CSV table of C-alpha atoms and ligand atoms in Angstrom, one decimal:
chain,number,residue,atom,x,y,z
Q,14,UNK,CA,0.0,0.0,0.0
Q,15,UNK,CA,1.5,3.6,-1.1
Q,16,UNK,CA,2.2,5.1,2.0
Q,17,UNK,CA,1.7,9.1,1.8
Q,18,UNK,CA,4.4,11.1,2.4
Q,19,UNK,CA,4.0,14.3,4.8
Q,20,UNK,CA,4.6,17.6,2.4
Q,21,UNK,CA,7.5,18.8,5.0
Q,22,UNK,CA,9.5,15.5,3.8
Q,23,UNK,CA,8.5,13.4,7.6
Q,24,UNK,CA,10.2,15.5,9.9
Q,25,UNK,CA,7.6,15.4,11.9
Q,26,UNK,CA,6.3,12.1,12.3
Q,27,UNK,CA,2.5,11.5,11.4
Q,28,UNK,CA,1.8,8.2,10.5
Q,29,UNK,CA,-1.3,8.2,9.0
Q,30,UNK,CA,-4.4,6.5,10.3
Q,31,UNK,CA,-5.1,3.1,7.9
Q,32,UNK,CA,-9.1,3.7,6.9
Q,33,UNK,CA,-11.3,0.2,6.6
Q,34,UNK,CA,-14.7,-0.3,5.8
Q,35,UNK,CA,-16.6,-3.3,6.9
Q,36,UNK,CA,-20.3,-3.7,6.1
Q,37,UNK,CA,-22.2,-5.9,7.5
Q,38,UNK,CA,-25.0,-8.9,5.9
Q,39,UNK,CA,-28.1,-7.3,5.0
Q,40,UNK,CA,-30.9,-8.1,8.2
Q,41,UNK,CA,-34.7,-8.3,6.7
Q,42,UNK,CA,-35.8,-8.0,10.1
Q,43,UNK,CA,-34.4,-4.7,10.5
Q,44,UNK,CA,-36.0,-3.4,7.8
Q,45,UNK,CA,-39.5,-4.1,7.7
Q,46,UNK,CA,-40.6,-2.5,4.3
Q,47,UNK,CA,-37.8,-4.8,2.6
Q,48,UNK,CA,-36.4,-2.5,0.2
Q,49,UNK,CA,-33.4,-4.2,-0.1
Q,50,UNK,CA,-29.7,-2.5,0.4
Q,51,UNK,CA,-28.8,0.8,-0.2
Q,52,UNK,CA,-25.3,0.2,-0.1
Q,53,UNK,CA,-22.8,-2.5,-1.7
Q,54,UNK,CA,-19.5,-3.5,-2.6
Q,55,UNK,CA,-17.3,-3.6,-5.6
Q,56,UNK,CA,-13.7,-4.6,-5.0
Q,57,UNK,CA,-11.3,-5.0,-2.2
Q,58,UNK,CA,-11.1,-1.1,-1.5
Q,59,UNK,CA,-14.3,0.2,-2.9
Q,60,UNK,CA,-18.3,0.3,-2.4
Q,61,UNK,CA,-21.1,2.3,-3.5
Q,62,UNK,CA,-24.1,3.6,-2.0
Q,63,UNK,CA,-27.1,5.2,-4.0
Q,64,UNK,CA,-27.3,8.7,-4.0
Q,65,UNK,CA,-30.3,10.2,-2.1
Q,66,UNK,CA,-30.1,13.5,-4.3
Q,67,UNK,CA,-30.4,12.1,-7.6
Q,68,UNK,CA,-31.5,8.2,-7.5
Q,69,UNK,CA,-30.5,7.6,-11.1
Q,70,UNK,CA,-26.8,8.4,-9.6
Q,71,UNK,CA,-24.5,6.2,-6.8
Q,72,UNK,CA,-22.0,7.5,-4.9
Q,73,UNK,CA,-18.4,5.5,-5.5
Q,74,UNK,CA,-16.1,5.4,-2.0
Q,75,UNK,CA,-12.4,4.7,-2.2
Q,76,UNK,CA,-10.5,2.9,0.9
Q,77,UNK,CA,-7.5,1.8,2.1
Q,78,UNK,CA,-9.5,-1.6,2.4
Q,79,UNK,CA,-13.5,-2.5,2.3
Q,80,UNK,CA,-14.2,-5.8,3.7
Q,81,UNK,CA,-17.7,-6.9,2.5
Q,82,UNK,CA,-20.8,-8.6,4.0
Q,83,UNK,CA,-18.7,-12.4,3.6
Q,84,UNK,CA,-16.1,-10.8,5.3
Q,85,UNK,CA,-14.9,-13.4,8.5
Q,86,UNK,CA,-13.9,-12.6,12.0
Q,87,UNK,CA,-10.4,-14.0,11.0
Q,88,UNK,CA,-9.7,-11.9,7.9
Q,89,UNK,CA,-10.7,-8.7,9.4
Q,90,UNK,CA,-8.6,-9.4,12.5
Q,91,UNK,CA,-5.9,-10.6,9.6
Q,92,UNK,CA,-5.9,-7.6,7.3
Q,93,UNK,CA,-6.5,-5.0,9.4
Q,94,UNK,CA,-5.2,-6.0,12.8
Q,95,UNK,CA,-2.3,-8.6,13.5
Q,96,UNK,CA,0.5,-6.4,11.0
Q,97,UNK,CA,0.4,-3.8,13.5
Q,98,UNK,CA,0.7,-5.8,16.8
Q,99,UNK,CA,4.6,-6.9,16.3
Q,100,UNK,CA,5.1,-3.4,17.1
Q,101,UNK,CA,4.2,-3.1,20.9
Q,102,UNK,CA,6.8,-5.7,21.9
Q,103,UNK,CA,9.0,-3.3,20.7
Q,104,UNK,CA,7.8,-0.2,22.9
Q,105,UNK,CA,5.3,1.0,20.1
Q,106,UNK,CA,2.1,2.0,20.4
Q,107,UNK,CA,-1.0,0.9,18.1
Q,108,UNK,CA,-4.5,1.8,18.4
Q,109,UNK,CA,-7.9,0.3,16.6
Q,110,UNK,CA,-11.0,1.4,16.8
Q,111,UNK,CA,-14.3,0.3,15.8
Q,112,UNK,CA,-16.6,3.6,14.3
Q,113,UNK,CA,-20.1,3.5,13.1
Q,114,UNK,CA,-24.2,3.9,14.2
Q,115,UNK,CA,-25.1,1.8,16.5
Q,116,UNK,CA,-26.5,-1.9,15.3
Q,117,UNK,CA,-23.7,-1.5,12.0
Q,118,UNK,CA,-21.4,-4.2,13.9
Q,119,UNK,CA,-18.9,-2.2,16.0
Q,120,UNK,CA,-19.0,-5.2,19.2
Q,121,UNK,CA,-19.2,-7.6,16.4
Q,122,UNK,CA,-16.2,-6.4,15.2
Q,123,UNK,CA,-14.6,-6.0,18.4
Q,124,UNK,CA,-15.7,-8.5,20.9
Q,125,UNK,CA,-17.9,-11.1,18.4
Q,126,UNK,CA,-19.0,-13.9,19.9
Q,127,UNK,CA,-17.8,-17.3,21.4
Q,128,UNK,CA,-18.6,-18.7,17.9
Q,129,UNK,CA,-17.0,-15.7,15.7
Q,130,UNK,CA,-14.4,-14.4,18.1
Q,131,UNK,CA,-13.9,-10.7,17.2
Q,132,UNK,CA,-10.8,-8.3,17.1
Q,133,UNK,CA,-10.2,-8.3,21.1
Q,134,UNK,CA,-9.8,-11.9,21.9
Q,135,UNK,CA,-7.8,-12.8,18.9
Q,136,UNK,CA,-5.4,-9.9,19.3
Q,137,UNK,CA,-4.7,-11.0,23.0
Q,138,UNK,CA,-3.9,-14.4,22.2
Q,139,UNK,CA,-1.6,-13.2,19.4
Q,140,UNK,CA,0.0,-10.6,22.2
Q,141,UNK,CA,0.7,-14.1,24.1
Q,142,UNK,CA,2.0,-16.2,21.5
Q,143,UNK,CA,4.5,-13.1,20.4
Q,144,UNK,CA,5.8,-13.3,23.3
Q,145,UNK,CA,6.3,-17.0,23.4
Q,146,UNK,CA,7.5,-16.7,20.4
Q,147,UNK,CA,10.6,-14.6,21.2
Q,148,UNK,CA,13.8,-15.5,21.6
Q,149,UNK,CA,15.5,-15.7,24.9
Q,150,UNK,CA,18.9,-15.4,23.4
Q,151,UNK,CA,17.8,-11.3,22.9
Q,152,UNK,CA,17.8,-11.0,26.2
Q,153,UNK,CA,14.3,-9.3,26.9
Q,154,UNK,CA,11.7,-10.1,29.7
Q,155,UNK,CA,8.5,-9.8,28.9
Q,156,UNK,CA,5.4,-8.8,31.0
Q,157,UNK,CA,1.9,-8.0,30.0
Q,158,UNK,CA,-0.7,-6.2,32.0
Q,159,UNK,CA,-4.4,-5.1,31.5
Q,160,UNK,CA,-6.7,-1.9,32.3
Q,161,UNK,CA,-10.1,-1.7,30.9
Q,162,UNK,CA,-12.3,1.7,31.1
Q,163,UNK,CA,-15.3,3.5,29.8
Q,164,UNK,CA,-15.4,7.3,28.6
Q,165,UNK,CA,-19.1,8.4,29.3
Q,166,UNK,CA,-20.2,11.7,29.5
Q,167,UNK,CA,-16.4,13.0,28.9
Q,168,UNK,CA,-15.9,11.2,32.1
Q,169,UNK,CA,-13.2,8.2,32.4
Q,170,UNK,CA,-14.3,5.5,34.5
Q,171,UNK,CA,-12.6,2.1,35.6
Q,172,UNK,CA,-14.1,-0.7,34.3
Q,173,UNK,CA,-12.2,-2.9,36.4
Q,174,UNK,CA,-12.9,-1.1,39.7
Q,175,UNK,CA,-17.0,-0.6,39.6
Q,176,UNK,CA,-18.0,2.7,40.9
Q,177,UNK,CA,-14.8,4.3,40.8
Q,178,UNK,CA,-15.1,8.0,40.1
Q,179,UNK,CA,-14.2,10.2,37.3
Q,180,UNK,CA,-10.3,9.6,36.6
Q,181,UNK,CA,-7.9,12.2,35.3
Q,182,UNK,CA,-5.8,11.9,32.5
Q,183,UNK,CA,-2.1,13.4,32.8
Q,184,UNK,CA,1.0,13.5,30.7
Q,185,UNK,CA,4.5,12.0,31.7
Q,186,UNK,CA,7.5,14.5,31.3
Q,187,UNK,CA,8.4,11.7,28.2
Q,188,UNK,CA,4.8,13.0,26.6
Q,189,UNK,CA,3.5,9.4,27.7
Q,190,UNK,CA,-0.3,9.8,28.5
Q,191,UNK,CA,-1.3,7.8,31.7
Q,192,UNK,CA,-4.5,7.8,33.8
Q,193,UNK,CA,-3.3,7.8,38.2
Q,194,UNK,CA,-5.7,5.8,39.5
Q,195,UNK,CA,-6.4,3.5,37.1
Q,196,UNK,CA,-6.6,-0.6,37.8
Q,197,UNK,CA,-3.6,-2.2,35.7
Q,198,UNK,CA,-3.6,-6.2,36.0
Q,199,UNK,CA,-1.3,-8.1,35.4
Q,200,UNK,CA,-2.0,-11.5,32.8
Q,201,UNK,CA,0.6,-14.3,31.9
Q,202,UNK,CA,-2.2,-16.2,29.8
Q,203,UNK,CA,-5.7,-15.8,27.5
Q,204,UNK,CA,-7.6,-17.5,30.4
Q,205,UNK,CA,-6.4,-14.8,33.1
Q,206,UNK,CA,-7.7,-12.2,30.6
Q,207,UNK,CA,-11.0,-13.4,30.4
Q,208,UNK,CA,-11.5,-13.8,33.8
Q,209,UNK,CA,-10.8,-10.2,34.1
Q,210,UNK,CA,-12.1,-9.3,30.8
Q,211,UNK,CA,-15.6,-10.9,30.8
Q,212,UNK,CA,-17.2,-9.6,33.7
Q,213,UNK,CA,-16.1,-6.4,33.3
Q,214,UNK,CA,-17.7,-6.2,30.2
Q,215,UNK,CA,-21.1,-7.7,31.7
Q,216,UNK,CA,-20.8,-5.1,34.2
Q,217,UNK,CA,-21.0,-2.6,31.2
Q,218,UNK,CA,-23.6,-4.1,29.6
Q,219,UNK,CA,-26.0,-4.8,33.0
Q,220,UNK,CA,-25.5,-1.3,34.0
Q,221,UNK,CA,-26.4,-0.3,30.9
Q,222,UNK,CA,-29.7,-2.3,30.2
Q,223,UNK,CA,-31.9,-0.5,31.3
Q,224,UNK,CA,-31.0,2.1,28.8
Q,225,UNK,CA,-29.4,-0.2,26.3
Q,226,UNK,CA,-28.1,3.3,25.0
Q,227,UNK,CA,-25.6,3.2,27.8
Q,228,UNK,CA,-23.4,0.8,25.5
Q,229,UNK,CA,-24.1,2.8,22.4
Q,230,UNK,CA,-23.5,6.2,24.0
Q,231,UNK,CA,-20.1,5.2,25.8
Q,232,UNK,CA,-16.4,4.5,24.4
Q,233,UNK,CA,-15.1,1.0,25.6
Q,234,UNK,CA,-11.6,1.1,25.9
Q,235,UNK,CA,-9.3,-1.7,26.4
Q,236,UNK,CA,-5.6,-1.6,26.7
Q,237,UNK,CA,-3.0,-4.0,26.6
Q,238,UNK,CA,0.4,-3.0,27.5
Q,239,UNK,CA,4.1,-4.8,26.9
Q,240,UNK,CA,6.7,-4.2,29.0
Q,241,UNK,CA,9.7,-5.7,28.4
Q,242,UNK,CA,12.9,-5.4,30.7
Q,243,UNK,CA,17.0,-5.8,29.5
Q,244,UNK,CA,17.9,-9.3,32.0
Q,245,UNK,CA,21.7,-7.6,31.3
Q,246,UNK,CA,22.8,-3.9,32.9
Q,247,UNK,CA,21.5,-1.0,31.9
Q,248,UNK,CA,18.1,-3.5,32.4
Q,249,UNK,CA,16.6,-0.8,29.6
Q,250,UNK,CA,12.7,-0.8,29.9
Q,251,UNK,CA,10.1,-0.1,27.2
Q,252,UNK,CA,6.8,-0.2,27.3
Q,253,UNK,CA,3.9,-0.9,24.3
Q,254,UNK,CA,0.7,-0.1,24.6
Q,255,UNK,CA,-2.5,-1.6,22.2
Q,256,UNK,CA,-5.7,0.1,22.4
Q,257,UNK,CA,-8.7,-1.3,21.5
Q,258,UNK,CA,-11.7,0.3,21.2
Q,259,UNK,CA,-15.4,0.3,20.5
Q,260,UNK,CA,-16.5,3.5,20.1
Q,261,UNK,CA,-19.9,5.1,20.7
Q,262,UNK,CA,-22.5,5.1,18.0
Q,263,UNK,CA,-21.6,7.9,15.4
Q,264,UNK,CA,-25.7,8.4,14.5
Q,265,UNK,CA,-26.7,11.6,14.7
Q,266,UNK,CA,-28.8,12.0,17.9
Q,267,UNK,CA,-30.4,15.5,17.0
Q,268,UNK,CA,-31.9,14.2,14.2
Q,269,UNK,CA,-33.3,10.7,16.2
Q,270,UNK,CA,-35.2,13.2,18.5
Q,271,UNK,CA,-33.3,12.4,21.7
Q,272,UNK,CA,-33.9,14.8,24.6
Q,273,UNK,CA,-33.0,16.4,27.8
Q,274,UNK,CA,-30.3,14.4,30.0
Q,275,UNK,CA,-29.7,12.1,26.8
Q,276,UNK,CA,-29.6,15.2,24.7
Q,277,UNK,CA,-26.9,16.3,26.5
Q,278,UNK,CA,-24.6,13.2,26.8
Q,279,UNK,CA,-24.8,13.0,22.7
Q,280,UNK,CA,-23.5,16.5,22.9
Q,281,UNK,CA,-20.4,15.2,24.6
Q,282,UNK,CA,-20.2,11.7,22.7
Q,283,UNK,CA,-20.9,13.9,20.0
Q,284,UNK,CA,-17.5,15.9,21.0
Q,285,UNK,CA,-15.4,13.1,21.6
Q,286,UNK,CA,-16.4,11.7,18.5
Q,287,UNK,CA,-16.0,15.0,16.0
Q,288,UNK,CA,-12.9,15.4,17.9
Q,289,UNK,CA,-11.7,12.0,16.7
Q,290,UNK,CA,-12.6,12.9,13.2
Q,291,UNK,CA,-10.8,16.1,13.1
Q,292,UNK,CA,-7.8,13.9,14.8
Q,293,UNK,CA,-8.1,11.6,11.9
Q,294,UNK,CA,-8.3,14.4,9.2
Q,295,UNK,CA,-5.4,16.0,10.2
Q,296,UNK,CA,-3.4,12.9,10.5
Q,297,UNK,CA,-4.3,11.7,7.4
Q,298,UNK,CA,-4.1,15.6,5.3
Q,299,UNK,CA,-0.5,15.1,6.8
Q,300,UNK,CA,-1.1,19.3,6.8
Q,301,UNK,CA,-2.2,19.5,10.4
Q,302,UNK,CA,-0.4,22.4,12.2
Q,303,UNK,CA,-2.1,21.0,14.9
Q,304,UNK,CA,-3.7,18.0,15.6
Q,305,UNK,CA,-6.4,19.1,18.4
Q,306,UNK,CA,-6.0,16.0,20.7
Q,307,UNK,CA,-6.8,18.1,23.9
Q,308,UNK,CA,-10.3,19.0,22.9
Q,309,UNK,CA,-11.5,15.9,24.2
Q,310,UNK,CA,-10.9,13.0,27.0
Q,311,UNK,CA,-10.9,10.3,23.9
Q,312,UNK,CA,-8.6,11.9,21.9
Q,313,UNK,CA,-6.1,13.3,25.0
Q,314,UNK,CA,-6.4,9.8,25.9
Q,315,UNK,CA,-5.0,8.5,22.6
Q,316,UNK,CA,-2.7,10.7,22.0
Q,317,UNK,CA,0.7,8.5,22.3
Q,318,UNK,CA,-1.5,6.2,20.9
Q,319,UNK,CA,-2.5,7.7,17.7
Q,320,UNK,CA,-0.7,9.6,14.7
Q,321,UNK,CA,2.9,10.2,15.6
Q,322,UNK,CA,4.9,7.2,15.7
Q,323,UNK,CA,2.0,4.7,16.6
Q,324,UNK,CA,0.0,2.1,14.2
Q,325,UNK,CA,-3.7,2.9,14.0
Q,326,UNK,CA,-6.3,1.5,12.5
Q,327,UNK,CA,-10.3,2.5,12.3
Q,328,UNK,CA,-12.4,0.1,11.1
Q,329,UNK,CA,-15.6,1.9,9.9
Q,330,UNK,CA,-19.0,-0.3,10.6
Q,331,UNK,CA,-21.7,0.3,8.3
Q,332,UNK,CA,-25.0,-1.3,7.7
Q,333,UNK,CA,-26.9,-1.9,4.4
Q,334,UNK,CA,-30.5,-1.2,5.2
Q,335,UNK,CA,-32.0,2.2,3.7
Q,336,UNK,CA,-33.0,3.3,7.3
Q,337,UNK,CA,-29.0,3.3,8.5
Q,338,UNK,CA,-28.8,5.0,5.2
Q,339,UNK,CA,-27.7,9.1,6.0
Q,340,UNK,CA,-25.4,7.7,9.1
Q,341,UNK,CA,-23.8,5.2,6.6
Q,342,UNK,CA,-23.6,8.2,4.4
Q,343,UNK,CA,-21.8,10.5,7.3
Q,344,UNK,CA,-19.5,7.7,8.2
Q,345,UNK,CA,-18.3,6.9,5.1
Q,346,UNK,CA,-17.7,10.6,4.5
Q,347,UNK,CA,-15.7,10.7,7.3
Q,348,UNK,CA,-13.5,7.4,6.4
Q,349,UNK,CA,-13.3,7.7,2.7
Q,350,UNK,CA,-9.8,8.7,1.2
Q,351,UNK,CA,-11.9,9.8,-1.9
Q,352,UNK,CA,-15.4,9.6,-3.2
Q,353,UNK,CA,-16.8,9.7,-7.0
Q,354,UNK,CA,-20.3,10.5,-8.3
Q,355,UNK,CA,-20.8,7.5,-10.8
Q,356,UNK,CA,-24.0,8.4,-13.3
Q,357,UNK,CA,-25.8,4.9,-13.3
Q,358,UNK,CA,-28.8,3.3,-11.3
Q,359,UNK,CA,-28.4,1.1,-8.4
Q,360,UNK,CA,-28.2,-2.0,-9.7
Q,361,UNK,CA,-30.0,-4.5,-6.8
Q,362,UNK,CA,-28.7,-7.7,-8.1
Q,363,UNK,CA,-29.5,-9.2,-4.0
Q,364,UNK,CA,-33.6,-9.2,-4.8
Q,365,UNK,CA,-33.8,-11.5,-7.6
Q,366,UNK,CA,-37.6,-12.3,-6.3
Q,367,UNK,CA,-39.6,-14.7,-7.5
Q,368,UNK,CA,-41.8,-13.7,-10.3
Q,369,UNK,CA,-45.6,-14.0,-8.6
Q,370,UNK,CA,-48.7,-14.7,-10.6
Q,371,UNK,CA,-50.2,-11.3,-10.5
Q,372,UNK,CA,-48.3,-9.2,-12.9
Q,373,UNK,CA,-50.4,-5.5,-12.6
Q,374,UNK,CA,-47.7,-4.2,-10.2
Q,375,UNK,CA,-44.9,-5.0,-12.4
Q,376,UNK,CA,-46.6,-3.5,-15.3
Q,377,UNK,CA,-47.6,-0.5,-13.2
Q,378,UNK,CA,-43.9,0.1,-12.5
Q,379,UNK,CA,-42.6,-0.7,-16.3
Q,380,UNK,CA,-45.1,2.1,-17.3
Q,381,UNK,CA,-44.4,4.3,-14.5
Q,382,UNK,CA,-40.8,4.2,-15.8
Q,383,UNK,CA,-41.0,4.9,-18.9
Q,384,UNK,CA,-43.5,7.9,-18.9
Q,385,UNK,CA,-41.2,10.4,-16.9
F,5,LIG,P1,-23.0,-2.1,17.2
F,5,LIG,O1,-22.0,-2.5,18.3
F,5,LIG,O2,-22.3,-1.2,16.2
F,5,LIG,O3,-24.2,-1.3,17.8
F,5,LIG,P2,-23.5,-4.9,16.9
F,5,LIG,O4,-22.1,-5.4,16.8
F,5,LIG,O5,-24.2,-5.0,18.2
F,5,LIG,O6,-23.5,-3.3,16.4
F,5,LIG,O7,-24.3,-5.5,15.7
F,5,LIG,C1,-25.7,-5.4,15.5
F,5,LIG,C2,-26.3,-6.7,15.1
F,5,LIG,O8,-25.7,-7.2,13.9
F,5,LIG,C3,-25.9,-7.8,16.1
F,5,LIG,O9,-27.0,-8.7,16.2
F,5,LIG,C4,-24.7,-8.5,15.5
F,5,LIG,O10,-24.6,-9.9,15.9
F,5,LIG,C5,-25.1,-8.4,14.0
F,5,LIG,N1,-23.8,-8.3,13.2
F,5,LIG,C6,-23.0,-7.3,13.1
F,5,LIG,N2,-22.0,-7.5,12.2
F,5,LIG,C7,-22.2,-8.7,11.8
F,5,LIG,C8,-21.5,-9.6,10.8
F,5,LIG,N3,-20.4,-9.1,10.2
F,5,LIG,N4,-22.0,-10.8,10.5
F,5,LIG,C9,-23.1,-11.2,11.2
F,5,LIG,N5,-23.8,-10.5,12.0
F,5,LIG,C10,-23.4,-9.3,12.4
F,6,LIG,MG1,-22.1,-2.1,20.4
């Protein structure tokens, strides 16, 4: 993949952000009036959506990669996800992050299920077995440790420690971000993970039941850090960090009527999010004079983490059904790396129905086409 190169020749380092797109199979059930998708894709790195302006038209999107409705747990995690994770057991940092509306396939992505693992338990075994993997003739111990937390409301809260209170986020003197307070715990295997893992994530989904928006409203972070230590003098120390992270629901929330208290906590997802995107845009203009990380506790949060000399990846959820259709729209205007308007109809080669005995509503709509 052609990696651009920042107009001031890389002196300052801004690795760009890798962009992909996965859409998810098409679900009758959530679309009741059955109009079939609105959105589909063509290639390995590009998809099309219909455009609402002019139906006669569809809107081409360009990516760094599009994984398509097939798409399995392992390829995405494959693709998109185990290239970068060498890199934090050698005291880099890497972030991924799962964007989209709510019900596109962010947790899917993420956390899947026991059947279709998703991107978090598969990178943590593959944490484990690079560090079985490695040599002890290079003379590196290893350790690996875990926190897991939750930005709701602009307010960071440990997962691991239930009712803990709104954390702060600092920055080291070596520009390392770091959160006092926090729980780190330390795992030496997959299993000790889960124990750790699961019901921390059941405690963010229970307390959130009641308004199921909880999840979709709040940014679940995990992160999985790599120290490793020199066993000979000077015992030099570096450490990696991995974030990953399932984002809150990018739909627009003004225009799904929400009000009041919930009104107000979209206005701050809403501000961690639109931070983000400006975060991403800059990154990936490679013009930023400034990339505006402090305007919100997500982005101050993954600041070492993201850009600079880290590996990040956002995979963009999206859903084919018409009624995700203008947050599919927003989202891939915020991950596209370009976008086309490509004069030809929609071509919706997924309904081949049936043809029924009574023929009057197919004729109705062969005449209706031709007269206008
Ligand atoms: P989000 O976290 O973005 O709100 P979910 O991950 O909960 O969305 O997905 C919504 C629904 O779609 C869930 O029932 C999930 O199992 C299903 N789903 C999402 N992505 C896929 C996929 N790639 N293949 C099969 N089912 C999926
Ligand atoms: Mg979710």
């Amino acid at each position: 993949m052609a990696q651009r190169v920042a107009p001031d020749g890389g002196n300052k380092k801004t690795s760009r952000v890798r962009v992909a797109v996965r859409l998810r199979p098409y679900m009758s059930k959530q679309d009741k009036k059955d109009e079939g998708p609105c959105v589909r894709g063509l290639d390995s790195q590009n998809l099309e959506i219909i455009n609402w302006r002019n139906a006669t038209e569809t809107v081409k999107y360009h990516f760094d990669v599009f994984h398509g409705e097939q798409t399995t747990q392992q390829e995405v995690f494959l693709s998109s996800v185990k290239p970068i994770l060498p890199h934090i057991l050698n005291g880099q940092n890497a972030s991924v992050f799962a964007y989209g509306p709510t019900g596109a396939g962010k947790t899917h992505t993420m956390l899947g299920t026991s059947e279709q693992p998703g991107v978090i338990p598969r990178a943590v075994r593959e944490v484990f077995n690079l560090v079985k993997a490695k040599d002890e003739d290079e003379g590196w111990d290893y350790s690996i440790g875990m926190s897991y937390l939750e930005i709701y409301n602009e307010k960071v809260l440990d997962l691991l420690s239930p009712g803990s209170q709104d954390l702060p986020i600092r920055e080291d003197k070596d520009k390392n971000i770091l959160i006092p307070g926090l729980t780190h715990t330390p795992i030496s295997s997959f299993s000790e993970f889960d124990k750790h893992f699961v019901p921390a994530s059941l405690n963010r989904t229970t307390a959130s039941t009641k308004l199921n928006q909880r999840s979709s409203r709040s940014h679940a972070i995990l992160l999985i850090k790599v120290v490793r230590t020199q066993r000979a003098f000077p015992h030099r120390q570096q450490t990696g960090k991995l974030y990953l992270v399932d984002l809150a629901g990018s739909e627009d929330n003004r225009r799904t009527g929400n009000q009041g208290i919930r009104l107000k906590e979209s206005g701050a997802i809403n501000l961690s999010l639109f931070t983000l995107s400006k975060v991403v845009d800059s990154l990936n203009s490679g013009t930023a004079v400034r990339v505006p990380y402090r305007d919100s506790k997500l982005t101050r949060l993954l600041q070492d983490s993201l850009g600079g000399s880290a590996h990040s990846v956002m995979i963009t959820n999206i859903a084919p059904e018409y009624k995700y259709y203008f947050d599919t729209f927003s989202a891939l205007n915020f991950a596209a790396k370009s976008k086309l308007i490509v004069n030809k109809p929609f071509i919706r080669e997924t309904v081949a129905v049936p043809v029924l005995p009574v023929k009057r509503s197919r004729e109705d709509h062969e005449a209706g086409g031709s007269g206008t």
